[in-house]
Coordinates of C-alpha atoms in Angstrom, one line a residue:
X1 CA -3.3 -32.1 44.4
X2 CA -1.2 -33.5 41.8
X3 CA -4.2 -34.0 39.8
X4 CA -5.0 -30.4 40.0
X5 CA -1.2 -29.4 39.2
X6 CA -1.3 -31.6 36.0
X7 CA -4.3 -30.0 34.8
X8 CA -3.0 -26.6 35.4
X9 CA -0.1 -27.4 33.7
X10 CA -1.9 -28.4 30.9
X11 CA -4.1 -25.2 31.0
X12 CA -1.1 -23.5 30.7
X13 CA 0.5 -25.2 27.6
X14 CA -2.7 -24.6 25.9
X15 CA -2.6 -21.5 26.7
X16 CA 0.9 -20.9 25.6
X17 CA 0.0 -22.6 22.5
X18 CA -2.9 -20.1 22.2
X19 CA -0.3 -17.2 22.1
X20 CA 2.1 -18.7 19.7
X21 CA -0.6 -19.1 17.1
X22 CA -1.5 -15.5 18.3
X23 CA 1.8 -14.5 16.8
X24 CA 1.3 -15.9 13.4
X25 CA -2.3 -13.8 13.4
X26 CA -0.2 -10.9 14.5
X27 CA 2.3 -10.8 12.3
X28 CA -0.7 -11.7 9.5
X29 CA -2.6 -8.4 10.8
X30 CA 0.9 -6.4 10.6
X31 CA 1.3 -7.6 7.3
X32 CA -1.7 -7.0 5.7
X33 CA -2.2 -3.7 7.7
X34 CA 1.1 -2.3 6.5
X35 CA 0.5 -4.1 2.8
X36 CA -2.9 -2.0 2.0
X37 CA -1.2 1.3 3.8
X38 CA 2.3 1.0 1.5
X39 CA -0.2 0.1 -1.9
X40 CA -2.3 3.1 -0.7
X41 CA 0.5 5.6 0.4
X42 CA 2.2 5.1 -3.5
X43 CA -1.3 5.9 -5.1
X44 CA -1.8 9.1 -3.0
X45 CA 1.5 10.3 -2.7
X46 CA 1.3 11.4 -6.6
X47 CA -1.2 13.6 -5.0
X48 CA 1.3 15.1 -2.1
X49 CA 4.1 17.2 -1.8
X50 CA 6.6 16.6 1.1
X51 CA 5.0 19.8 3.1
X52 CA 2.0 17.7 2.9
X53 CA 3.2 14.5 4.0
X54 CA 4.8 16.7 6.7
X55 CA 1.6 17.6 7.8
X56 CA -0.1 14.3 7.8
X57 CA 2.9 13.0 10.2
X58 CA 2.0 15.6 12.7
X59 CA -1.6 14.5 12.5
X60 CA -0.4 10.5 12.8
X61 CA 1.4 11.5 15.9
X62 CA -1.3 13.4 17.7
X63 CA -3.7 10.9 17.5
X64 CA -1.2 7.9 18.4
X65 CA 0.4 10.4 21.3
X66 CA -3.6 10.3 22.5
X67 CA -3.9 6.9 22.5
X68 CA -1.1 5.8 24.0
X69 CA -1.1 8.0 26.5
X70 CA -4.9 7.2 27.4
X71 CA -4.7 3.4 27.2
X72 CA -1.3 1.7 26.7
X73 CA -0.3 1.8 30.5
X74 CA -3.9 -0.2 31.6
X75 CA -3.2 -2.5 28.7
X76 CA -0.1 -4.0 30.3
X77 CA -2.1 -3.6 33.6
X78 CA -4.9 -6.2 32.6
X79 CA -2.2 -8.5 30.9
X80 CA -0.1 -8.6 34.3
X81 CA -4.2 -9.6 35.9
X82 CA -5.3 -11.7 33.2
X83 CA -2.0 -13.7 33.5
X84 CA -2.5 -13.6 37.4
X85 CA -5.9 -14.9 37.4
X86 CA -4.6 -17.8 34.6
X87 CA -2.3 -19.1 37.5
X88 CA -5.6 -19.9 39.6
X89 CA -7.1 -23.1 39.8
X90 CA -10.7 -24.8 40.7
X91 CA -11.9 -28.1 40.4
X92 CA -15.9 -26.5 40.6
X93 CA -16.4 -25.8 36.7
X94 CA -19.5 -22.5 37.8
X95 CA -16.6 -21.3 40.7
X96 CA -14.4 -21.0 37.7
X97 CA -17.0 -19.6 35.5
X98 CA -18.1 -17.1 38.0
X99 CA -14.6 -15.9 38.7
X100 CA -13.6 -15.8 34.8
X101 CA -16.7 -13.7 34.3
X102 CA -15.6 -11.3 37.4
X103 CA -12.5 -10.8 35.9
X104 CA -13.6 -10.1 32.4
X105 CA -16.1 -7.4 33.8
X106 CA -13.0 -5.7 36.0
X107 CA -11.0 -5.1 32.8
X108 CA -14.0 -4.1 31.0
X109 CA -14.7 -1.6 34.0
X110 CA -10.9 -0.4 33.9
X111 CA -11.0 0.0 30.0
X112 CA -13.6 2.7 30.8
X113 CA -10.4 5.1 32.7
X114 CA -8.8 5.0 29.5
X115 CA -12.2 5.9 27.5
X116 CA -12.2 8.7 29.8
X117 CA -8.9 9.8 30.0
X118 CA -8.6 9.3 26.2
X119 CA -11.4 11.6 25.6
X120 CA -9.7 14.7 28.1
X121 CA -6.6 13.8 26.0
X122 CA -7.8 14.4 22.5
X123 CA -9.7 18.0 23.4
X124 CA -6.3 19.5 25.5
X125 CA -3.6 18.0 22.6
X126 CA -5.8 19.3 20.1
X127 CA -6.3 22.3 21.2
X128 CA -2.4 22.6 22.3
X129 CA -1.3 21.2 18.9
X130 CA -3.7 24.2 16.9
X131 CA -2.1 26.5 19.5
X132 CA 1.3 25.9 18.5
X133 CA 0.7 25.7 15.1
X134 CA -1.0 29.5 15.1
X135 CA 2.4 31.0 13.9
X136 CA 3.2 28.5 11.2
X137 CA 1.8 30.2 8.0
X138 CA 2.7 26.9 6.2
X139 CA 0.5 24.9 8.3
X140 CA -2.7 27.4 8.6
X141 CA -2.4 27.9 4.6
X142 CA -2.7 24.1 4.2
X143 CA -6.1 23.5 2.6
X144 CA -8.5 22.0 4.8
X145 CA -6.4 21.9 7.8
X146 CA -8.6 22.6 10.2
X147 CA -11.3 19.9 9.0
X148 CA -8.8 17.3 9.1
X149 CA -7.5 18.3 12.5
X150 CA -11.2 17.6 13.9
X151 CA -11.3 14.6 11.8
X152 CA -8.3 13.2 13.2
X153 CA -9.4 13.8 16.9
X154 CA -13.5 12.5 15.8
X155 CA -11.4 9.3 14.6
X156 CA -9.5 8.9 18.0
X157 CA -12.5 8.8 19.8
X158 CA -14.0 6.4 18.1
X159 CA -11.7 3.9 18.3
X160 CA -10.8 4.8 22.3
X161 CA -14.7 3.8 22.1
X162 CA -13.7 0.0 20.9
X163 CA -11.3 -0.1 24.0
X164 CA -13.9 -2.2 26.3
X165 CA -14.7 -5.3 23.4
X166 CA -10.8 -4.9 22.6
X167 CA -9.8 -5.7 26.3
X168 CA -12.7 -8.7 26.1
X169 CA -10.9 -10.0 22.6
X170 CA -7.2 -9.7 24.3
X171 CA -8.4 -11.6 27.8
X172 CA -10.2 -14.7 26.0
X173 CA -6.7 -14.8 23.6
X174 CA -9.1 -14.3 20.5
X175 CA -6.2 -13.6 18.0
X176 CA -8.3 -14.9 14.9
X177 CA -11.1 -12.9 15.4
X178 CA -8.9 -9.7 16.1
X179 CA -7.0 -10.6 12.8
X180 CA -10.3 -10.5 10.9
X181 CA -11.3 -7.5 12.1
X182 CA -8.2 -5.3 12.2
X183 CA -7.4 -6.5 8.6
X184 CA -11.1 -5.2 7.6
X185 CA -10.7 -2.0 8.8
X186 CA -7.2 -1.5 7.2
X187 CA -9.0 -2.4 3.9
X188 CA -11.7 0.0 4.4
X189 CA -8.8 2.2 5.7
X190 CA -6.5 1.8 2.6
X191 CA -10.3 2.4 0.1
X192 CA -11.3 5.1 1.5
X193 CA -8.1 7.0 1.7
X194 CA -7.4 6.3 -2.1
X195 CA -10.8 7.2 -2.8
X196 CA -10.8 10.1 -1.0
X197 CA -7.4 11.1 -2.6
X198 CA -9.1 10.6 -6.6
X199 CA -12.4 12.3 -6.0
X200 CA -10.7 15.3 -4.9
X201 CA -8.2 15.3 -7.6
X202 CA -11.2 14.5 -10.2
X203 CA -13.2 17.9 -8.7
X204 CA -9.6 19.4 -9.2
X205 CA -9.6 20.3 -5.5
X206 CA -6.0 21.6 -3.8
X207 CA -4.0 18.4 -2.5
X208 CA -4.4 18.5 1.0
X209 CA -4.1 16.1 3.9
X210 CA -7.8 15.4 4.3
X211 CA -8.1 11.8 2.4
X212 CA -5.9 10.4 4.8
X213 CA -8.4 12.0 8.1
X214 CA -11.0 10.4 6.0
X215 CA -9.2 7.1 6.0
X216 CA -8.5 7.1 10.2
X217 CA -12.2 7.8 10.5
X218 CA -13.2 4.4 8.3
X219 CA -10.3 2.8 10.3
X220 CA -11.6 3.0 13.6
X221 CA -15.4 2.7 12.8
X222 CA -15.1 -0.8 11.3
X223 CA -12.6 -1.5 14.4
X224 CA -15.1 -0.1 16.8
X225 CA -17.9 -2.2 15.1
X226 CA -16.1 -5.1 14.4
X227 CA -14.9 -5.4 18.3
X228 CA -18.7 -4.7 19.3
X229 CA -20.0 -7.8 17.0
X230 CA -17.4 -9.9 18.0
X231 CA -17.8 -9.7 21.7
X232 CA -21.5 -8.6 22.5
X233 CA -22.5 -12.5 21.9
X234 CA -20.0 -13.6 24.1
X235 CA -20.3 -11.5 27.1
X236 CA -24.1 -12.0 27.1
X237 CA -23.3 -16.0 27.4
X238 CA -20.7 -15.3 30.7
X239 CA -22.9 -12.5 32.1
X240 CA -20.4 -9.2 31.6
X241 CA -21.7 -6.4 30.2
X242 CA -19.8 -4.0 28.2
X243 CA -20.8 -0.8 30.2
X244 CA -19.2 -0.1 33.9
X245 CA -21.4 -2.2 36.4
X246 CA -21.0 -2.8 39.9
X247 CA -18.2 -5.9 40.2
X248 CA -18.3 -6.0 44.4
X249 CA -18.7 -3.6 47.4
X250 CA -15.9 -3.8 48.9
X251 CA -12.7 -1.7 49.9
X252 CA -10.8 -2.9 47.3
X253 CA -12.8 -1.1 44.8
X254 CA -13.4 2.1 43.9
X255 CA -16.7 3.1 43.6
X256 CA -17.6 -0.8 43.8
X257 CA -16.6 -0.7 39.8
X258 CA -12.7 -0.5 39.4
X259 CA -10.5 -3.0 41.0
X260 CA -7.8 -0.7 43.2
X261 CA -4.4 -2.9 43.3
X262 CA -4.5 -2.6 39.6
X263 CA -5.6 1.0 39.3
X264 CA -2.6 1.5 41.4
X265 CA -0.7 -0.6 39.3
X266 CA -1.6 1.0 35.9
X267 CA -0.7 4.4 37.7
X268 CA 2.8 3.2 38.2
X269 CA 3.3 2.3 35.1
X270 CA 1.8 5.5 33.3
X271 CA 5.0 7.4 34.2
X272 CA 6.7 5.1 32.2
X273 CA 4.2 4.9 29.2
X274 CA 4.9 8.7 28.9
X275 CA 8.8 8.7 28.9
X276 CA 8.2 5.0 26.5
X277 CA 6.3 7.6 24.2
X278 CA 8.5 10.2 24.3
X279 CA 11.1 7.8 23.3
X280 CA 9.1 6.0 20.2
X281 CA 7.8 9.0 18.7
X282 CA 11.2 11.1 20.3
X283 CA 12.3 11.6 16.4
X284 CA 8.9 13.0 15.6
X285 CA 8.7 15.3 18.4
X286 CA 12.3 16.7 17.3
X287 CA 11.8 17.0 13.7
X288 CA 8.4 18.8 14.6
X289 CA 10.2 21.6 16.9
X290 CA 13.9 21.7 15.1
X291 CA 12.9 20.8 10.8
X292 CA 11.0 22.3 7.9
X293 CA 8.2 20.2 6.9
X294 CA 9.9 19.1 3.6
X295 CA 12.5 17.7 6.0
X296 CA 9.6 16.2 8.3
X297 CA 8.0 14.8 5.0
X298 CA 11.2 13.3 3.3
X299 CA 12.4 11.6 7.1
X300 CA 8.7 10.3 7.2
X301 CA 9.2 8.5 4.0
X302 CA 12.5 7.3 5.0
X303 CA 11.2 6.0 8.2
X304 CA 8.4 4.2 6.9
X305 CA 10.0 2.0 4.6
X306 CA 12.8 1.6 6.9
X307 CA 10.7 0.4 9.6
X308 CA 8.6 -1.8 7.9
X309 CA 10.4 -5.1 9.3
X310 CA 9.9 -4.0 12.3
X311 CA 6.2 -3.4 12.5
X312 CA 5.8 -6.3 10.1
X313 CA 7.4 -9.0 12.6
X314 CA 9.4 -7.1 15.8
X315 CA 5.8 -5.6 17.1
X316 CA 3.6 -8.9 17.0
X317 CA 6.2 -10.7 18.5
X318 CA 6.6 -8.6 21.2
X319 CA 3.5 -8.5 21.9
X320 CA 2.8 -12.3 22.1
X321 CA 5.9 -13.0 24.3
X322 CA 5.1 -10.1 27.0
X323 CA 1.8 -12.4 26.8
X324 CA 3.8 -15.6 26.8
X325 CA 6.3 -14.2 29.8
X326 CA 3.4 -12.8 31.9
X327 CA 1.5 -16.3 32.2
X328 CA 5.1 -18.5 32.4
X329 CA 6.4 -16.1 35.4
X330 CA 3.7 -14.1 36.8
X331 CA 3.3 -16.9 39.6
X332 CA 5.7 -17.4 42.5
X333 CA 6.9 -20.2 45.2
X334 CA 6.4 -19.4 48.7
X335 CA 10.0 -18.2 48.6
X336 CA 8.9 -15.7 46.1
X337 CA 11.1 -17.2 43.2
X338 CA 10.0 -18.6 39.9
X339 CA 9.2 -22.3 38.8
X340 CA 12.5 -23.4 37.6
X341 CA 11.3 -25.6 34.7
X342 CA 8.5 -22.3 33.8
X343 CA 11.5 -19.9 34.2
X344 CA 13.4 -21.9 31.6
X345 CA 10.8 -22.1 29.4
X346 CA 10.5 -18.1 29.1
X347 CA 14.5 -17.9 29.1
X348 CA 14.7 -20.3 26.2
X349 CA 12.2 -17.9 24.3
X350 CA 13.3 -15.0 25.1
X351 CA 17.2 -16.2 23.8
X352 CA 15.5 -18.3 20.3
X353 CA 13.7 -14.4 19.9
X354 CA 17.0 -13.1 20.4
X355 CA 18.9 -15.5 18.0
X356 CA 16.2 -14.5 15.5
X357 CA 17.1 -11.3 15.6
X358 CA 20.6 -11.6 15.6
X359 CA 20.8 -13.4 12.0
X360 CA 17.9 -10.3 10.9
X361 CA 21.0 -7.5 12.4
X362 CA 23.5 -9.4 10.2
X363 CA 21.0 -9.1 6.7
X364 CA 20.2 -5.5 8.1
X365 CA 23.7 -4.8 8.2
X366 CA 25.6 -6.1 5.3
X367 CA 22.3 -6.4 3.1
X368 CA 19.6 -3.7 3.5
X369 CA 22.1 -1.0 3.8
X370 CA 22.7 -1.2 0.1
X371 CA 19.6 -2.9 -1.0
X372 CA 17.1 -0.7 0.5
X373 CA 17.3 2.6 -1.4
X374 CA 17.2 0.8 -4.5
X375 CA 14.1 -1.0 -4.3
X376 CA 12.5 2.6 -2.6
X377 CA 13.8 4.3 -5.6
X378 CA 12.0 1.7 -7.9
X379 CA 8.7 2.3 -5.8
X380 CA 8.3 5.9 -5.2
X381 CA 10.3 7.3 -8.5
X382 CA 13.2 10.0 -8.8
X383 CA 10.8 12.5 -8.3
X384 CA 10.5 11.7 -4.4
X385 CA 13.7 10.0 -3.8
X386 CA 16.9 12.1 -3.5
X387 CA 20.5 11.8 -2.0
X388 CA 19.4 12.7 1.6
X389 CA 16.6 10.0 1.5
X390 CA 18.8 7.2 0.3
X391 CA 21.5 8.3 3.2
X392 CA 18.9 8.5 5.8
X393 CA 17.6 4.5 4.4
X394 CA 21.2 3.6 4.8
X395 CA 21.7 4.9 8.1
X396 CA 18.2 3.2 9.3
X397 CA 19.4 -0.1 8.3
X398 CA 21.5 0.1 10.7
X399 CA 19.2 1.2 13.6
X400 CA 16.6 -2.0 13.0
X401 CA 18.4 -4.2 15.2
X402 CA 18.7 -2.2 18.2
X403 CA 15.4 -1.7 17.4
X404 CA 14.6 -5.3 17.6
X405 CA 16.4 -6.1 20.7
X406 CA 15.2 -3.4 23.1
X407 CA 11.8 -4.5 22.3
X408 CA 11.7 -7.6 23.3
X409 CA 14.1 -7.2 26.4
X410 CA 11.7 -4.6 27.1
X411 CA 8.7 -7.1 26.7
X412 CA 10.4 -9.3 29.6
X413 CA 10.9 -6.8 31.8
X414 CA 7.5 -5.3 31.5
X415 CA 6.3 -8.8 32.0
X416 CA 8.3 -9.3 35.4
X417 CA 8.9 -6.3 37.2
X418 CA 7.1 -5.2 40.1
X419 CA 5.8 -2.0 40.5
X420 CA 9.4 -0.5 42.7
X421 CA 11.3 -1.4 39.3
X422 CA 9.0 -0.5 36.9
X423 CA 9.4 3.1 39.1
X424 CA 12.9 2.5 38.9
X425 CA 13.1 1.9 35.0
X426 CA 10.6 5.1 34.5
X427 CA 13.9 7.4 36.2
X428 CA 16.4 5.3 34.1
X429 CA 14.3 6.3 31.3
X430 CA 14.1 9.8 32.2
X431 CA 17.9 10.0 32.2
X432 CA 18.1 8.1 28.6
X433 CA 15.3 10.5 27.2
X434 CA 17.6 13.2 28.8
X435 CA 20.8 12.2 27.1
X436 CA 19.0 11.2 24.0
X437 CA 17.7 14.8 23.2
X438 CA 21.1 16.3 23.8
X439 CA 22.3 13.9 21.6
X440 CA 19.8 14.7 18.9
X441 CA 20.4 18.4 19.3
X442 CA 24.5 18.0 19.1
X443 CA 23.9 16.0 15.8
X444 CA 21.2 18.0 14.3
X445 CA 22.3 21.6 15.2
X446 CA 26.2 21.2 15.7
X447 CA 27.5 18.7 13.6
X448 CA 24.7 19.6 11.1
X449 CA 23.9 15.5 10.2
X450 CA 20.1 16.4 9.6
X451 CA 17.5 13.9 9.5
X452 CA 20.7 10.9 9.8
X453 CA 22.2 12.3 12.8
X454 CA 17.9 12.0 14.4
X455 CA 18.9 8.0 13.2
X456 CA 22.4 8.3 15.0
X457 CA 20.7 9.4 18.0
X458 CA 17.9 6.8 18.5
X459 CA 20.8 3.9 18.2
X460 CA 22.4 5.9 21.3
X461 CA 19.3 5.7 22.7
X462 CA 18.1 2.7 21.9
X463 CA 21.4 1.0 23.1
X464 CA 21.5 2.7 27.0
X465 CA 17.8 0.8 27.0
X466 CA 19.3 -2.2 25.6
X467 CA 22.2 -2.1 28.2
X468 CA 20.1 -1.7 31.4
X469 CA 17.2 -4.6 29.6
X470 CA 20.1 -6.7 29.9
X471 CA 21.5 -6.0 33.0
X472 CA 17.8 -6.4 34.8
X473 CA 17.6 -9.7 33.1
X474 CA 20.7 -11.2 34.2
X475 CA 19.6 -9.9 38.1
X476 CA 16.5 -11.4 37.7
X477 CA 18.0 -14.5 36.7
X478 CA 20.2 -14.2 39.9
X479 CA 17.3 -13.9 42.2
X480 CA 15.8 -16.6 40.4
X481 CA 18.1 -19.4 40.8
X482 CA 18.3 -18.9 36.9
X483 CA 21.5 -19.7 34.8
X484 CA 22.8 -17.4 31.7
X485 CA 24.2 -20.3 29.9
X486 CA 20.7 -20.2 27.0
X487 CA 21.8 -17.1 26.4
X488 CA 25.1 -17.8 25.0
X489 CA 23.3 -19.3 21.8
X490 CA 21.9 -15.5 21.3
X491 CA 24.7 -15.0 18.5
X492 CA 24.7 -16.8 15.0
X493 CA 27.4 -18.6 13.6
X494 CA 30.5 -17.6 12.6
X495 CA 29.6 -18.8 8.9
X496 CA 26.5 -16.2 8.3
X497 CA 28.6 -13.5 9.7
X498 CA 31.5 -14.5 6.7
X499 CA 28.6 -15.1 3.9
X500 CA 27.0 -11.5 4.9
X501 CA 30.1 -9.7 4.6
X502 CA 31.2 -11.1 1.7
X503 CA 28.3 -10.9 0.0
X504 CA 28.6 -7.0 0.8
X505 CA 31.8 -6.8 -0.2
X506 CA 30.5 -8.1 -3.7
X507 CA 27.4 -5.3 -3.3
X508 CA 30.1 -2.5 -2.9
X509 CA 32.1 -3.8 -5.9
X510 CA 29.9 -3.7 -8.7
X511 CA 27.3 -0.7 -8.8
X512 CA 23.7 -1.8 -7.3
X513 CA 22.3 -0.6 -10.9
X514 CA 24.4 -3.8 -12.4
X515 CA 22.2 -6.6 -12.7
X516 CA 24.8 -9.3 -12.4
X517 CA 26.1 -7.7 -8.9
X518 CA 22.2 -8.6 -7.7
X519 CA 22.1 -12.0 -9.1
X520 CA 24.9 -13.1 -7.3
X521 CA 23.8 -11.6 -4.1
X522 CA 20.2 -13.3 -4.5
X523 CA 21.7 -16.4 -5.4
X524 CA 23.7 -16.5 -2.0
X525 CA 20.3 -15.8 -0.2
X526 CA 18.2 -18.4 -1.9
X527 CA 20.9 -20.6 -0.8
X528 CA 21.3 -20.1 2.6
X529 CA 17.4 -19.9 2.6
X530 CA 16.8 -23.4 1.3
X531 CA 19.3 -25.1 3.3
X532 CA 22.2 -25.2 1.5
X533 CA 26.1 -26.3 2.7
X534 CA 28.6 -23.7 3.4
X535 CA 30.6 -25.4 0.4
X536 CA 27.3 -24.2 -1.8
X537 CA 27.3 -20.5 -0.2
X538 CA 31.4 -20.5 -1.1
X539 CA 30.9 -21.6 -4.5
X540 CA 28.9 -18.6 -5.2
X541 CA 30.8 -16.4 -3.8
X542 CA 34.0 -17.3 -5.7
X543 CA 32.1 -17.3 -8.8
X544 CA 30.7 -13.6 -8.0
X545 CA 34.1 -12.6 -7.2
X546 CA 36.0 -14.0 -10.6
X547 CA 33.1 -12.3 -12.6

């Protein structure tokens, strides 16, 4: 026995391992994802006006409203089972091949729902979306509208397609192989929309959104192929197939194929995948109904380089520690409470992720606010960057941190809850997606804020999620036997917190056009980056200062 519960212990540092090198080829595919799309979006944007770009946003969201909508709730389904079947043990080496195989072919089964569903999703949105879009002469005028529409949903279904070798890929933790092929496919993404973009310009065709339809096609073709040659060898090795076979005949399976506890389980947690969508994409949804498309344009541009920490290192971390979380606390003691020394474990990374992000809010804060619209000014020219954009990157510096925190609160509690509070946290969300549309609509259409107030109105937001986050925590903690005491080393020190504002202060004094004003501000960076003393950092400073 103590042999067994050595070796699973070692199983499980391996595997824990496995995910924190799965972060580095996370943030790697976030990087060079996001890298290619910035390079391509500045080539084809000579090509747009901000109607247009208004129009490709609408696009973007429909086909990432389907896909969420068809798959995201099974996806943290099969990571709850896959970190459930991880807490198993067996000293018979083909027992533990057999049952590793049965589980790969339930998720691959259950992948198939959101094929399904996926496919329903993209026919009734699209037709929904063209619907509501008869009236708006803007819109039907676009050139090649239509075309791209049907592009866009031909796109979507291809890469729901990939869903079953994706689920294969995310079970055996195979983070370099999805790096490679994710990265590929934003190349080919990234090519073919810049192409796309030049031929038409060469022919002397009307700018229209269609090079970037052209790009989501390329996108999930070399995803859905990639996937397919990645995991086709391996299955055939274990036995899985990646079509919906019979798995058992038994009650606990619906038509012997799909494993009920976690269809039930994946139903529970759809409710909340819909209010979690509503809430992401929230601004979208309210710029589409209450702003022009210039306005929907010039916010998307603002948004996109505003968020780019955030999809660059918040979303790959969140995603490896809802992994991380789910195999550390997924199992239970007879009294239904956590291994103390595994519940540590997750609350000392969940307060280092937390401490990470709390020195990010203080450069987001007293750096980015003034930083950011210069360098966006330098990349996308005066002709695209005005007054209200470099307001709205202000103001979004501000919401990156709240950002940052309810993610990865919300990756714990995703990782921990049972179904009842997962139901409960789907009507808290409900009441927050409630009070956050009043508050959009008070700070849009009454106070008259525009695209900032939409800004103003996610941090409300985001802050009621960040507040309840916390408070589930700290009870789950109490049930646990856990103690709060990690968590107190969430804030930095008092010292980056004097350098940052500082450092502003010198930002706000000379003009962000004078050269010397930056100097000194990247001087103070490089050295609190390499290392260097407080005595250093204040040397700086006072120099800045006298100047």
């Amino acid at each position: 026995m103590a042999q067994d519960d050595l070796n699973h212990g070692n199983d499980t540092q391996a595997k824990l391992g496995q995910a924190a090198g799965g972060t580095i080829y996370l943030i790697i595919i976030q990087i060079a994802s996001r890298a290619l799309t910035f390079a391509g979006n500045q080539f084809v944007l000579r090509y747009l006006s901000p109607q247009l770009l208004g129009i490709a946003v609408q696009l973007e969201l429909y086909s990432v409203s389907v896909l969420y909508f068809s798959r995201e709730s099974l996806r943290v389904a099969l990571q709850r089972q896959i970190s459930r079947e991880d807490g198993s043990t067996s000293t018979d080496s083909k027992a533990a091949s057999s049952t590793r195989a049965r589980q790969t072919q339930v998720i691959v089964n259950l992948s198939y729902l959101a094929v399904c569903l996926g496919i329903s999703l993209t026919l009734v949105l699209g037709w929904l979306y063209q619907q509501g879009q008869s009236g708006n002469i803007d819109i039907q005028q676009s050139p090649y509208f239509t075309l791209s529409l049907q592009t866009y949903a031909i796109a979507t279904v291809i890469e729901l397609l990939s869903e079953p070798c994706f689920v294969v890929v995310q079970e055996r933790l195979l983070y370099k192989s999805r790096a490679r092929i994710e990265t590929t496919a934003a190349i080919s993404k990234c090519a073919a929309t810049c192409l796309t973009a030049f031929i038409a310009s060469q022919r002397q065709l009307r700018p229209s959104v269609l090079p970037f339809a052209v790009g989501q096609v390329v996108y999930a073709s070399v995803l859905a192929g990639g996937y397919m040659a990645a995991v086709l060898a391996l299955t055939s090795q274990d036995g899985v197939s990646i079509l919906p076979i019979i798995v058992q005949r038994s009650p606990e399976y619906l038509l012997s194929r799909f494993y009920k506890p976690l269809v039930s389980f994946a139903s529970t947690l759809y409710a909340q995948s819909v209010f979690k969508q509503i809430l992401t994409q929230g601004d979208a949804l309210i710029l589409g109904f209450l702003a022009s498309l210039e306005d929907q344009g010039a916010f998307a541009l603002a948004s996109n380089y505003g968020g780019l920490l955030a999809r660059l290192l918040f979303q790959p971390c969140e995603e490896s520690s809802r992994n991380s979380f789910g195999m550390l606390l997924s199992k239970l003691n007879k009294k239904g409470q956590v291994d103390p020394a595994r519940l540590k474990a997750a609350i000392r990374q969940l307060s280092d992720m937390l401490h990470l992000y709390s020195i990010i809010a203080v450069l987001s804060f007293f750096f980015l606010y003034t930083l950011l619209p210069f360098l966006v000014k330098i990349l996308v020219g005066p002709g695209w960057f005005t007054p209200d954009i470099a307001g709205i990157l202000s103001t979004y510096c501000y919401y990156i941190p709240f950002m940052a925190y309810n993610g990865i609160l919300d990756a714990f509690v995703t990782s921990v809850a049972s179904p009842a509070e997962l139901r409960q946290q789907s009507l808290w969300m409900g009441a927050f997606t409630a009070a956050y549309v009043g508050a959009a609509y008070v700070l849009l259409h009454v106070l008259d804020l525009g695209a900032r107030g939409l800004v103003f109105g996610n941090i409300f937001n985001m802050l009621l999620r960040i507040v309840w986050s916390s408070w589930f925590v700290a009870r789950f903690l109490k049930r646990n036997n856990g103690s709060m005491d990690i968590i107190r080393d969430v804030l930095p020190s008092p010292g980056i917190f004097v350098v940052g504002a500082t450092a502003a202060g010198i930002m706000r004094r000379n003009t962000i056009e004078d050269k010397q004003g930056i100097a000194g501000v990247l001087d103070i960076l490089v050295v609190c980056a390499t290392g260097g003393s407080i005595m250093q950092v204040q040397e700086h400073l006072f120099q800045d200062l006298s100047s």
